[in-house]
mmCIF file of C-alpha atoms in Angstrom:
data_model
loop_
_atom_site.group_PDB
_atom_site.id
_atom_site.type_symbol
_atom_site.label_atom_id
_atom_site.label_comp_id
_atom_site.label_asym_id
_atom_site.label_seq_id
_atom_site.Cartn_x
_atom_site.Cartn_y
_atom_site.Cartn_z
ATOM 1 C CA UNK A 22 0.000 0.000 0.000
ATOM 2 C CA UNK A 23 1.335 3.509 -0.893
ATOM 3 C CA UNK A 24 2.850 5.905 1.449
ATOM 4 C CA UNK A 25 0.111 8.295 2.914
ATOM 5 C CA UNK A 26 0.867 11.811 1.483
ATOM 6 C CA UNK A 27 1.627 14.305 5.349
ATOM 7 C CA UNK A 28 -0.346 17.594 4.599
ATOM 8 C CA UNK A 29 -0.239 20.997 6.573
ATOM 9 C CA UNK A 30 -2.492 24.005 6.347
ATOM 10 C CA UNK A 31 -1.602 27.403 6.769
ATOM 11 C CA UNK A 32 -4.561 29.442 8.067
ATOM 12 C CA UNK A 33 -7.028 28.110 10.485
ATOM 13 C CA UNK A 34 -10.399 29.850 9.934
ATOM 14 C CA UNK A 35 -13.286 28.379 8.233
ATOM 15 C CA UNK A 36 -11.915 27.378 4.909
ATOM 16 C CA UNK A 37 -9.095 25.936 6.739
ATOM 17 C CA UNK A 38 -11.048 24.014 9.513
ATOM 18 C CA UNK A 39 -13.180 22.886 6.426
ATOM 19 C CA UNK A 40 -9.656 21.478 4.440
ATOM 20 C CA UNK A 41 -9.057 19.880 7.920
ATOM 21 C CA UNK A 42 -11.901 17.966 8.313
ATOM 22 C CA UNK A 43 -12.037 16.692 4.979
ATOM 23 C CA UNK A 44 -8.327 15.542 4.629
ATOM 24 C CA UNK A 45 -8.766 13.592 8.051
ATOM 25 C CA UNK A 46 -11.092 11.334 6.223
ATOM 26 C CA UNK A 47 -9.407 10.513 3.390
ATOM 27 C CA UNK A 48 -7.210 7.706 3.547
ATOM 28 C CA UNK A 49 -4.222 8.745 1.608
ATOM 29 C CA UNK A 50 -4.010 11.502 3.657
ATOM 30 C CA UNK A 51 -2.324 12.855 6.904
ATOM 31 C CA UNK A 52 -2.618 15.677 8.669
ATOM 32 C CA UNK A 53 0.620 16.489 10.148
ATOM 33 C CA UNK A 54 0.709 20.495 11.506
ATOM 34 C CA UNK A 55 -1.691 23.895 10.986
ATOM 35 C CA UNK A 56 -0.588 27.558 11.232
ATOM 36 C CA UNK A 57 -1.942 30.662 11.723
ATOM 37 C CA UNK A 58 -1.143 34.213 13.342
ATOM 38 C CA UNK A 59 -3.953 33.654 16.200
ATOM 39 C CA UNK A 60 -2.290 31.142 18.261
ATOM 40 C CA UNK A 61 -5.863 30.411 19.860
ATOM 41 C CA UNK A 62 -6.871 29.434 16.367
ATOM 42 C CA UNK A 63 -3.973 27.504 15.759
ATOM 43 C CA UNK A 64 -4.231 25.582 19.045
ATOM 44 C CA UNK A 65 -7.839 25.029 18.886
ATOM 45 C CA UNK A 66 -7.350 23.350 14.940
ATOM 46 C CA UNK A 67 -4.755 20.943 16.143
ATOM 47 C CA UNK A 68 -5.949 19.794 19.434
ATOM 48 C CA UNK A 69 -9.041 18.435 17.382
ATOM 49 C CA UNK A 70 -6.482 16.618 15.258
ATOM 50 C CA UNK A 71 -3.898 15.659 17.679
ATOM 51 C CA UNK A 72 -1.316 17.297 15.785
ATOM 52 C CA UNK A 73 1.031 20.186 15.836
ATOM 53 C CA UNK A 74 0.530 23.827 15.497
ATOM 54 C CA UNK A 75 2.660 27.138 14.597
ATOM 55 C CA UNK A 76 2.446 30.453 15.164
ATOM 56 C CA UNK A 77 4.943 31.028 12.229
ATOM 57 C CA UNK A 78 4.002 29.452 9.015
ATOM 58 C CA UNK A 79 7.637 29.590 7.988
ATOM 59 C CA UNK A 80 9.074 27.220 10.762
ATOM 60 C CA UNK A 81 6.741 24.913 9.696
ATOM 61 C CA UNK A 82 7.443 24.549 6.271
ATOM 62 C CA UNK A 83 11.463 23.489 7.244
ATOM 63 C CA UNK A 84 9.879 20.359 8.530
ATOM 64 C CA UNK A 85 10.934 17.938 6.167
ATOM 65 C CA UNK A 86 8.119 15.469 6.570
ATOM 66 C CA UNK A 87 5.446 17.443 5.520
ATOM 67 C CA UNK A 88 4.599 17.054 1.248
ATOM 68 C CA UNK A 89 1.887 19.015 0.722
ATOM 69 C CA UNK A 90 0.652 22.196 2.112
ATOM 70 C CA UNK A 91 -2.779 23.859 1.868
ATOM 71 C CA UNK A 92 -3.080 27.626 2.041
ATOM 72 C CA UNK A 93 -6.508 28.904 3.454
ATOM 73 C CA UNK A 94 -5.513 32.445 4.419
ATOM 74 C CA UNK A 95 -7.063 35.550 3.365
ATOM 75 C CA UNK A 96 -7.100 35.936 -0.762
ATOM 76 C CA UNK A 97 -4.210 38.913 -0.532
ATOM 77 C CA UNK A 98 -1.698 36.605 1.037
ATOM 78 C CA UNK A 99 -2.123 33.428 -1.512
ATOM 79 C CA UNK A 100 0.718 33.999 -4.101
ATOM 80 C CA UNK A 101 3.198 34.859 -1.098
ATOM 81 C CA UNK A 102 2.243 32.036 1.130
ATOM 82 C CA UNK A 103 2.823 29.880 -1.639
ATOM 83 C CA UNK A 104 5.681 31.238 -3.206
ATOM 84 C CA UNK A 105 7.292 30.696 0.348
ATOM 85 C CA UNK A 106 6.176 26.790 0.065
ATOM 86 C CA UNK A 107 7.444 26.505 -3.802
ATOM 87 C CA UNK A 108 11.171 27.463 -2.067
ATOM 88 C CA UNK A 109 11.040 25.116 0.834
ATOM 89 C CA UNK A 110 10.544 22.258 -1.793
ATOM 90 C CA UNK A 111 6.438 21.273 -1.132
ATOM 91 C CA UNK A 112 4.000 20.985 -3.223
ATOM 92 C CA UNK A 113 0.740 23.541 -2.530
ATOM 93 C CA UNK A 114 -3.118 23.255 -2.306
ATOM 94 C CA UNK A 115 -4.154 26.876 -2.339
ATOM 95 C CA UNK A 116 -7.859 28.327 -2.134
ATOM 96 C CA UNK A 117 -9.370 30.296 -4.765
ATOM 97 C CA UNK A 118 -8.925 32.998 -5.847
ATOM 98 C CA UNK A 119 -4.928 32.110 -6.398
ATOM 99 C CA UNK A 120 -4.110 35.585 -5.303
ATOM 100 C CA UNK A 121 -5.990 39.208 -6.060
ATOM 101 C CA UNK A 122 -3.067 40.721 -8.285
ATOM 102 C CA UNK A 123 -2.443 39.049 -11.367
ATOM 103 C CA UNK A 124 1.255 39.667 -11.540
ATOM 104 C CA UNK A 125 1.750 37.930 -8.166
ATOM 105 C CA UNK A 126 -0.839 35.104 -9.413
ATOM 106 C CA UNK A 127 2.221 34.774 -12.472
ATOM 107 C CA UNK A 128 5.224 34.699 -9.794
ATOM 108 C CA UNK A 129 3.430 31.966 -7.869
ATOM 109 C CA UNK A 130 3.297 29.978 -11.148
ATOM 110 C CA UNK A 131 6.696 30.531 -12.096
ATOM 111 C CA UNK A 132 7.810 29.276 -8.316
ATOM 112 C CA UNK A 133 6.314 26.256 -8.818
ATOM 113 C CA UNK A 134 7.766 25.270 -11.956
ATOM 114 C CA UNK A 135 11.086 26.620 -11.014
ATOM 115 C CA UNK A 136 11.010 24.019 -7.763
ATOM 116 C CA UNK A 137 9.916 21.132 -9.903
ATOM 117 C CA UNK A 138 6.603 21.001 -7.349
ATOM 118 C CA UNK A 139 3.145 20.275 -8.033
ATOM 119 C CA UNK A 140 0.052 23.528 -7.516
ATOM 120 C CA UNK A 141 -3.361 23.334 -7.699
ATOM 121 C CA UNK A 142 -5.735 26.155 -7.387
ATOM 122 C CA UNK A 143 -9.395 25.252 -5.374
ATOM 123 C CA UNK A 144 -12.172 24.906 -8.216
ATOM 124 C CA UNK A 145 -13.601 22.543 -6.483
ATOM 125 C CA UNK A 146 -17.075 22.716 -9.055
ATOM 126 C CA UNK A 147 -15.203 21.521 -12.097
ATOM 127 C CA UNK A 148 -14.948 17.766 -10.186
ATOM 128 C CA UNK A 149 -19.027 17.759 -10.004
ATOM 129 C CA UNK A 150 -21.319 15.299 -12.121
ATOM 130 C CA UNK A 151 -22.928 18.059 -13.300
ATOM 131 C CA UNK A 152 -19.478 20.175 -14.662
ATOM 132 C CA UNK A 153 -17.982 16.999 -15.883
ATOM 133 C CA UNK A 154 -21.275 15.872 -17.910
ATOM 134 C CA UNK A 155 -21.521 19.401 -19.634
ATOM 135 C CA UNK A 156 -17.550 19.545 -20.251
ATOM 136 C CA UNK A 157 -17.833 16.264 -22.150
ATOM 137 C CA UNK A 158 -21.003 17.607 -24.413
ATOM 138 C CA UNK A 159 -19.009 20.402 -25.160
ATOM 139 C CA UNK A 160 -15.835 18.571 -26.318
ATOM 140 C CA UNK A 161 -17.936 16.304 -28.139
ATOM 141 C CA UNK A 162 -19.696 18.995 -30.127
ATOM 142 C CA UNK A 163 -23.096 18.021 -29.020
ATOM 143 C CA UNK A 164 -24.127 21.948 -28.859
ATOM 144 C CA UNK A 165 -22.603 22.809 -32.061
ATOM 145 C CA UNK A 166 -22.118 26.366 -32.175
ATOM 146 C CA UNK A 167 -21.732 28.162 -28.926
ATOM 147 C CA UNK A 168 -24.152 31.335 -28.729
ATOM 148 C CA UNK A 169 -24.679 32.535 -24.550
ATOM 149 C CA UNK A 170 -23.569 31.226 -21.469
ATOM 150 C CA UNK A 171 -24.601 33.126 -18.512
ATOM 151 C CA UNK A 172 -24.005 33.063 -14.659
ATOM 152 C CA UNK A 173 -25.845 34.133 -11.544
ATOM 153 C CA UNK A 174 -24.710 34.329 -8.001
ATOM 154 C CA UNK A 175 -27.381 35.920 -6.305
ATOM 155 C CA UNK A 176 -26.098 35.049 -2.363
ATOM 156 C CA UNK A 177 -26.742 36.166 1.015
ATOM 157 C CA UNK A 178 -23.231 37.735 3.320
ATOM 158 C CA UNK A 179 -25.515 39.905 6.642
ATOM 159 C CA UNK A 180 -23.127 42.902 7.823
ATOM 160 C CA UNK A 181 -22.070 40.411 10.696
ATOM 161 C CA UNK A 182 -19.903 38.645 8.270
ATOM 162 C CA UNK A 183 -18.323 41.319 6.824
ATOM 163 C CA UNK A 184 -17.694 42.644 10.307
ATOM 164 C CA UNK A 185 -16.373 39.172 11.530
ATOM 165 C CA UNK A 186 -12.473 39.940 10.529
ATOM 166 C CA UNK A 187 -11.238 42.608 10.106
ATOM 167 C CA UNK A 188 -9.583 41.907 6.226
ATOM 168 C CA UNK A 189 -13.118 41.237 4.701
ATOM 169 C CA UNK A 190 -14.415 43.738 2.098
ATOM 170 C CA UNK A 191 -11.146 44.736 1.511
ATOM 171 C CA UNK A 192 -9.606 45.328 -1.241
ATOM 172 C CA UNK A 193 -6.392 44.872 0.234
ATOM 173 C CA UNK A 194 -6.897 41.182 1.752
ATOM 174 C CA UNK A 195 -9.839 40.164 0.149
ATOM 175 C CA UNK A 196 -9.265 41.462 -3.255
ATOM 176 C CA UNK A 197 -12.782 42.354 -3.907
ATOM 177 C CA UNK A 198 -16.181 41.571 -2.818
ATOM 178 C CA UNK A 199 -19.097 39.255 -4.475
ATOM 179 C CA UNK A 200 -17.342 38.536 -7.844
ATOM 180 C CA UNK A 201 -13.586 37.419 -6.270
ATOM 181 C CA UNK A 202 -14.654 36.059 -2.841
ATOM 182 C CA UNK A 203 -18.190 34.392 -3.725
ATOM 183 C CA UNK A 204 -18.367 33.865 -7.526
ATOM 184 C CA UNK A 205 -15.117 33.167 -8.465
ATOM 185 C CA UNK A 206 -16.467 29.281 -8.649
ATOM 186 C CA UNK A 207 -19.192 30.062 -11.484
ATOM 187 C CA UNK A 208 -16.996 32.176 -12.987
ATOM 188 C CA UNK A 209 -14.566 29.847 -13.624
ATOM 189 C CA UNK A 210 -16.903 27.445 -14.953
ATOM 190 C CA UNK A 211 -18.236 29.714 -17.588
ATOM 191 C CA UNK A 212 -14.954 30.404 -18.820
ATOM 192 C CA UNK A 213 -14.378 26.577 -18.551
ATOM 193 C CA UNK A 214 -17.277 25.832 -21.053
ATOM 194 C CA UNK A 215 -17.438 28.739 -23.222
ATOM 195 C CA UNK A 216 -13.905 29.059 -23.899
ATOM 196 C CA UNK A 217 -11.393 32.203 -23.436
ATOM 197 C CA UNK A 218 -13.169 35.983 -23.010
ATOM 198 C CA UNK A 219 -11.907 38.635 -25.572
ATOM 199 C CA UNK A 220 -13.513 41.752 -23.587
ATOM 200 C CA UNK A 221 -15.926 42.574 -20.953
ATOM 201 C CA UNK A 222 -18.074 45.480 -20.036
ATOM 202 C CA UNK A 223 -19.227 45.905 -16.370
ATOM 203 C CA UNK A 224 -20.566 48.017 -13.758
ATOM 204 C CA UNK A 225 -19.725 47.588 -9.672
ATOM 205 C CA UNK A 226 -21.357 49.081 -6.445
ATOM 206 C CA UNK A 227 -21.830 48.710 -2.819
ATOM 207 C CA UNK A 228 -25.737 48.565 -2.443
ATOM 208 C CA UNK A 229 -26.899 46.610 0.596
ATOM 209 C CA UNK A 230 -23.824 46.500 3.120
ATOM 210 C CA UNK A 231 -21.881 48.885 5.239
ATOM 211 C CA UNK A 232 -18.231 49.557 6.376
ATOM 212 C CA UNK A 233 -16.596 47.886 3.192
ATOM 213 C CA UNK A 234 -14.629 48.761 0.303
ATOM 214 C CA UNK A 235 -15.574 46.141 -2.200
ATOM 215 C CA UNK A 236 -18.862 45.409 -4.219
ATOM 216 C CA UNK A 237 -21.717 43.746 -3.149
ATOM 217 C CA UNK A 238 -23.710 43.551 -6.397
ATOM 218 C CA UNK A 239 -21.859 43.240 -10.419
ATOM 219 C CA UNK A 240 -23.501 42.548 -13.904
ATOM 220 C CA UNK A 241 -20.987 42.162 -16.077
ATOM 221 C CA UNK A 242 -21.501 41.201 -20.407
ATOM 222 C CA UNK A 243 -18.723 39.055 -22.232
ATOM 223 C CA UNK A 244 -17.500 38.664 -25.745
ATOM 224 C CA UNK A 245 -15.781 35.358 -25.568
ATOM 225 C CA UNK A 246 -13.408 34.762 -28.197
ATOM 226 C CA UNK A 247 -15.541 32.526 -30.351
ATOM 227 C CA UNK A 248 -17.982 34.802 -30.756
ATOM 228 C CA UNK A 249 -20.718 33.868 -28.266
ATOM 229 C CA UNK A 250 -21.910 36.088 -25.772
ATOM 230 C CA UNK A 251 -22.222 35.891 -22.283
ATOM 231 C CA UNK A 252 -23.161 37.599 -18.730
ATOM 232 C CA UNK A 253 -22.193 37.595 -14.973
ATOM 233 C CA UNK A 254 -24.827 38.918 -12.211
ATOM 234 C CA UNK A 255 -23.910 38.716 -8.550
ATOM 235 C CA UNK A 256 -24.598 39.786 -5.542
ATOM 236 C CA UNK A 257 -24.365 39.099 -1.773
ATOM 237 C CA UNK A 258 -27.802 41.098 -0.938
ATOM 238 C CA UNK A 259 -30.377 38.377 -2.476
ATOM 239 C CA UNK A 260 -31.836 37.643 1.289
ATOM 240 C CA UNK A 261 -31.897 34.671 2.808
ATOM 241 C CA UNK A 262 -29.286 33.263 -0.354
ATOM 242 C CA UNK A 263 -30.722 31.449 -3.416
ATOM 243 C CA UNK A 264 -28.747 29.202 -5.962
ATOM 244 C CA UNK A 265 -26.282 29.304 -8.444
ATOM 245 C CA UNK A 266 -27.348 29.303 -11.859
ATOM 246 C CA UNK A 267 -25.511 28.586 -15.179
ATOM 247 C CA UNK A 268 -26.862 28.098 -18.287
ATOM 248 C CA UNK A 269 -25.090 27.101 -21.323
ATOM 249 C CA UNK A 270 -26.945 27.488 -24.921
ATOM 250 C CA UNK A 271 -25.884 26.274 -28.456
ATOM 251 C CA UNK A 272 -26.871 26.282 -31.864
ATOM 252 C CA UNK A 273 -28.059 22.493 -31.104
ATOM 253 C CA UNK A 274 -29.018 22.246 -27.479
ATOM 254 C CA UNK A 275 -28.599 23.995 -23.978
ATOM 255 C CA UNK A 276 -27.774 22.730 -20.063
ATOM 256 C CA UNK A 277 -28.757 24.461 -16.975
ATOM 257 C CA UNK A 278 -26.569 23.859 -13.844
ATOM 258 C CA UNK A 279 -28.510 25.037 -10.776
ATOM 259 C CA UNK A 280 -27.269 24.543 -7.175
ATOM 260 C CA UNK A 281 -24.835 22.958 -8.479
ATOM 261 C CA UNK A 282 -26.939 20.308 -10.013
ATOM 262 C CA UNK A 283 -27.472 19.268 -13.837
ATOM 263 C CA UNK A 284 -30.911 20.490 -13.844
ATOM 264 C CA UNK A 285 -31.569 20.977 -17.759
ATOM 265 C CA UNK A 286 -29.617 19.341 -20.887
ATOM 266 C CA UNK A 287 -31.357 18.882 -23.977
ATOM 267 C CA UNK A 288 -30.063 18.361 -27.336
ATOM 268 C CA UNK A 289 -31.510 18.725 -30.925
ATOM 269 C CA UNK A 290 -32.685 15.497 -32.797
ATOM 270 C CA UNK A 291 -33.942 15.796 -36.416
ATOM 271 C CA UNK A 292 -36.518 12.829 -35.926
ATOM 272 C CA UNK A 293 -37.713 14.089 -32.674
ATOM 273 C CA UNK A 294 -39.133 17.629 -34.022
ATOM 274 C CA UNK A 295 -42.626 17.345 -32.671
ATOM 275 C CA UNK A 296 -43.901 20.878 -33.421
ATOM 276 C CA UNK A 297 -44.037 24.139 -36.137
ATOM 277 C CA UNK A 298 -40.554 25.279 -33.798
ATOM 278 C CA UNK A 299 -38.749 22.436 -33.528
ATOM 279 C CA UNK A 300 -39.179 21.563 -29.732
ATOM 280 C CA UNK A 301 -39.466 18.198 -28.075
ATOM 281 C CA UNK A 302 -41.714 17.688 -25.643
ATOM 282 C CA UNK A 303 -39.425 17.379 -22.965
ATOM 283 C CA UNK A 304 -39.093 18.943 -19.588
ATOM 284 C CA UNK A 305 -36.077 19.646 -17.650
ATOM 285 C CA UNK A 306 -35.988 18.907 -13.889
ATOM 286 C CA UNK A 307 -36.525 21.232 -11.096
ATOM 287 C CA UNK A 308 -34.458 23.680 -9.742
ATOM 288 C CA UNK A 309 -31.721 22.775 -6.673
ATOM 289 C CA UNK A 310 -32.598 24.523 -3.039
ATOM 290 C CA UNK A 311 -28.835 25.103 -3.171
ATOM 291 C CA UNK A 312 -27.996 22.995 -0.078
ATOM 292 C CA UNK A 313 -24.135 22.772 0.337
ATOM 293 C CA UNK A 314 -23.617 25.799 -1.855
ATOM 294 C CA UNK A 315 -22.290 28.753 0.372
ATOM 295 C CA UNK A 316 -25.442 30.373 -0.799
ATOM 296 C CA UNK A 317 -26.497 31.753 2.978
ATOM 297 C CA UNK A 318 -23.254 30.243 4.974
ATOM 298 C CA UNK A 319 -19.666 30.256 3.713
ATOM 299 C CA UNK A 320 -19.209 27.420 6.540
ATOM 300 C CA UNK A 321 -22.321 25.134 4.400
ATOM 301 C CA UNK A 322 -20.292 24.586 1.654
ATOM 302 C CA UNK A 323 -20.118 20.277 0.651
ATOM 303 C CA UNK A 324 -17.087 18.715 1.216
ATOM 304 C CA UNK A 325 -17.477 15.949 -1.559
ATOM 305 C CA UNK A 326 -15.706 18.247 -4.583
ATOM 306 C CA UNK A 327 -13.093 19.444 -2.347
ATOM 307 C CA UNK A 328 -12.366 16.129 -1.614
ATOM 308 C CA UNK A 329 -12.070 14.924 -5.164
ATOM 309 C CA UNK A 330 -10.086 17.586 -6.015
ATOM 310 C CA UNK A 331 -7.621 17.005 -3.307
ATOM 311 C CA UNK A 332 -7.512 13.222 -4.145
ATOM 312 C CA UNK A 333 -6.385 14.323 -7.409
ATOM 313 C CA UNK A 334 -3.662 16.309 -5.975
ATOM 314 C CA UNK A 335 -2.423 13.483 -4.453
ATOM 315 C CA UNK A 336 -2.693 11.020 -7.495
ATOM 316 C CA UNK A 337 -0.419 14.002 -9.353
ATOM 317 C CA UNK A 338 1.733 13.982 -6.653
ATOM 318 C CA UNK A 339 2.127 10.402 -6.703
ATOM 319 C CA UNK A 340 1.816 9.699 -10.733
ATOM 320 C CA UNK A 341 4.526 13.283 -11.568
ATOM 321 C CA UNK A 342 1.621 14.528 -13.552
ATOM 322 C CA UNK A 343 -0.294 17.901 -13.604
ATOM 323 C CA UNK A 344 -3.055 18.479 -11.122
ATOM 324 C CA UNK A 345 -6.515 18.843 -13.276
ATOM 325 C CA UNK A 346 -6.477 22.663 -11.848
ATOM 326 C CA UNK A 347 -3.376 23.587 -12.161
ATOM 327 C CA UNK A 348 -1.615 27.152 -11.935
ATOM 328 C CA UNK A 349 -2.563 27.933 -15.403
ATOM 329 C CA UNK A 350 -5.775 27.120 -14.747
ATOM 330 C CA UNK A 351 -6.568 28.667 -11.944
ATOM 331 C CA UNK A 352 -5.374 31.861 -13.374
ATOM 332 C CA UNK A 353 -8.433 33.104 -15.854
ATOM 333 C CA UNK A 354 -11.204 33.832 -13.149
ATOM 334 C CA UNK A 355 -9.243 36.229 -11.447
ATOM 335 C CA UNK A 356 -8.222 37.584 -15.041
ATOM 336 C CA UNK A 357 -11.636 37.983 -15.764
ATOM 337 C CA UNK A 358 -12.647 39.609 -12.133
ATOM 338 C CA UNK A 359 -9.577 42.177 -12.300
ATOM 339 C CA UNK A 360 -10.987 43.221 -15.631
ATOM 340 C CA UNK A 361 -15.054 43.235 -14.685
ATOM 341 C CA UNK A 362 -13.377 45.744 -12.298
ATOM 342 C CA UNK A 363 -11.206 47.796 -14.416
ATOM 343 C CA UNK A 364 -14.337 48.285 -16.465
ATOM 344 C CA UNK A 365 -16.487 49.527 -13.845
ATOM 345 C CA UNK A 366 -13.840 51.796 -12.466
ATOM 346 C CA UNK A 367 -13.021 53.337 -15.848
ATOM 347 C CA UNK A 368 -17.013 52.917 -17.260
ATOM 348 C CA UNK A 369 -15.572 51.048 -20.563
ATOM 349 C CA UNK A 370 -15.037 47.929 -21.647
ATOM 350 C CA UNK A 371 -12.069 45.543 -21.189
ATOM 351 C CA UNK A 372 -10.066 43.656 -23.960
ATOM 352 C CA UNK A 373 -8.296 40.650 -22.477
ATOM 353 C CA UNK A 374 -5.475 39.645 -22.171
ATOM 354 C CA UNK A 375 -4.559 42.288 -19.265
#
């Protein structure tokens, strides 16, 4: 039987109690040591696991029996967190977004290839049924000609969690506000399926919350590169928190992902044109109640797609191959967000590349 892989996390809040809990149950895991600033935090994290803690990330990370560490600190320290684990020779697990400047997000990548060590960014969504079953359609043509793919993150954050630390709605910590803390996820999948973004138009502003920087509500319209068009609505005002919606449409057939659920996919069949349009008579399922989303409670998230996405960490660990999400991958959300907010800060659109 193969060697369990030792793991550490650096930052102990919520994200990072959540990485806890769910490498502790899988079996090619270990969790050896946590870290984090708040020594109460750290303490607390590893007395649940029986394990070692740090005040100082750093002294951790010259343990040499640690392989792979998972950063789960706030989104402005990500590329220099990591950039510290590239150099101490580990491979690095580190939550979305990869960091909120894009030129750091680039130095982190280089790190890693310049160590010879393995990164993967969180999108945990692209490991669901649902993402996998529509990424499959797409790459074997069954929608033909892409023509809109849209996105909705209409979530619930009350003032008490923006109040809860003191680096949330920042820009300097948190990097932004619904689009690059909350919708990064969808985001990332729409780019997934539609395919690269050649410019964006986009307007930003802080509607429904007090004392912070960043946005709580976007719209945003895409040209992607192949000529289909697209949108991006969130918020973190739609009381008490509905779903996540995506909806993917081509010239021969559409899929809806709600809650994270395949809800709707229907393709075109010449002998099944019942009608003057064209239509089967076919229904699509019901709508998810987003359960395990984040949609009211960053802390409700499922742990099932993290998990898969950290077993396939360790299988690229073990097999010196790339993650699925790697650094490259993980870098065209936060592309896109940086340039939704360019746009609204200048009132223009965006060509990409940045």
């Amino acid at each position: 039987m193969a060697k369990k892989l030792r793991f550490a996390i650096i930052g102990c809040g919520v994200i990072g109690k959540h990485h806890a809990q769910i490498l502790s149950e899988i079996p090619d895991a270990e969790l050896a040591a946590v870290a984090d600033e708040a020594a109460d935090r750290a303490k607390s994290l590893a007395e649940k696991y029986g394990i070692d803690y740090y005040t100082d990330y750093k002294e951790m990370l010259a343990r040499d029996d640690i392989d792979i560490v998972n950063v789960c600190t706030p989104s402005g320290m990500h590329a220099d967190n990591a950039i510290d684990i590239a150099k101490a020779g580990k491979h690095a697990i580190v939550e979305k977004p990869m960091d909120i400047v894009l030129e750091k997000a680039d130095r982190m990548i280089a790190a890693f290839r310049e160590a010879g060590k393995k990164l993967t960014v969180i999108s945990q969504h692209r490991f669901d049924p649902a993402t996998v079953q529509v990424k499959k359609d797409l790459e074997a043509g069954k929608f033909g000609k892409l023509i809109l793919g849209t996105a909705a993150i209409n979530w619930y954050r009350s003032q008490a969690y923006y109040d809860s630390g003191d680096w949330r709605g920042t820009w300097a910590l948190d990097g932004g506000g619904v689009l690059m803390n909350q919708s990064i996820h969808t985001i990332d999948l729409l780019q997934y399926f539609m395919g690269p973004v050649e410019s964006i138009y986009a307007h930003c502003a802080t509607l429904g919350h007090e004392r912070i920087e960043v946005e709580d509500v976007a719209v945003a319209t895409l040209k992607f590169r192949n000529g289909a068009l697209g949108t991006i609505v969130g918020t973190t005002c739609a009381y008490p928190g509905l779903t996540t919606r995506l909806e993917i449409f081509g010239e021969n057939g559409s899929a809806v992902i709600d809650a994270d659920k395949l809800v709707f996919h229907q393709f075109k069949e010449e002998s099944d044109e019942d009608n003057l349009y064209g239509v089967k008579k076919k229904a699509g399922g019901p709508a998810g109640e987003g359960e395990g989303t984040g949609a009211a409670d960053p802390a409700a998230i499922s742990a099932n797609s993290h998990r898969l996405q950290f077993e396939d960490m360790i299988a690229a660990v073990r097999e010196d191959r790339e993650p699925l999400v790697n650094g490259e991958e993980g870098r065209p959300p936060l592309e896109i967000i940086l340039a939704i907010y360019q746009s609204a800060r200048t009132g223009q659109p965006v060509k990409l590349p940045l």
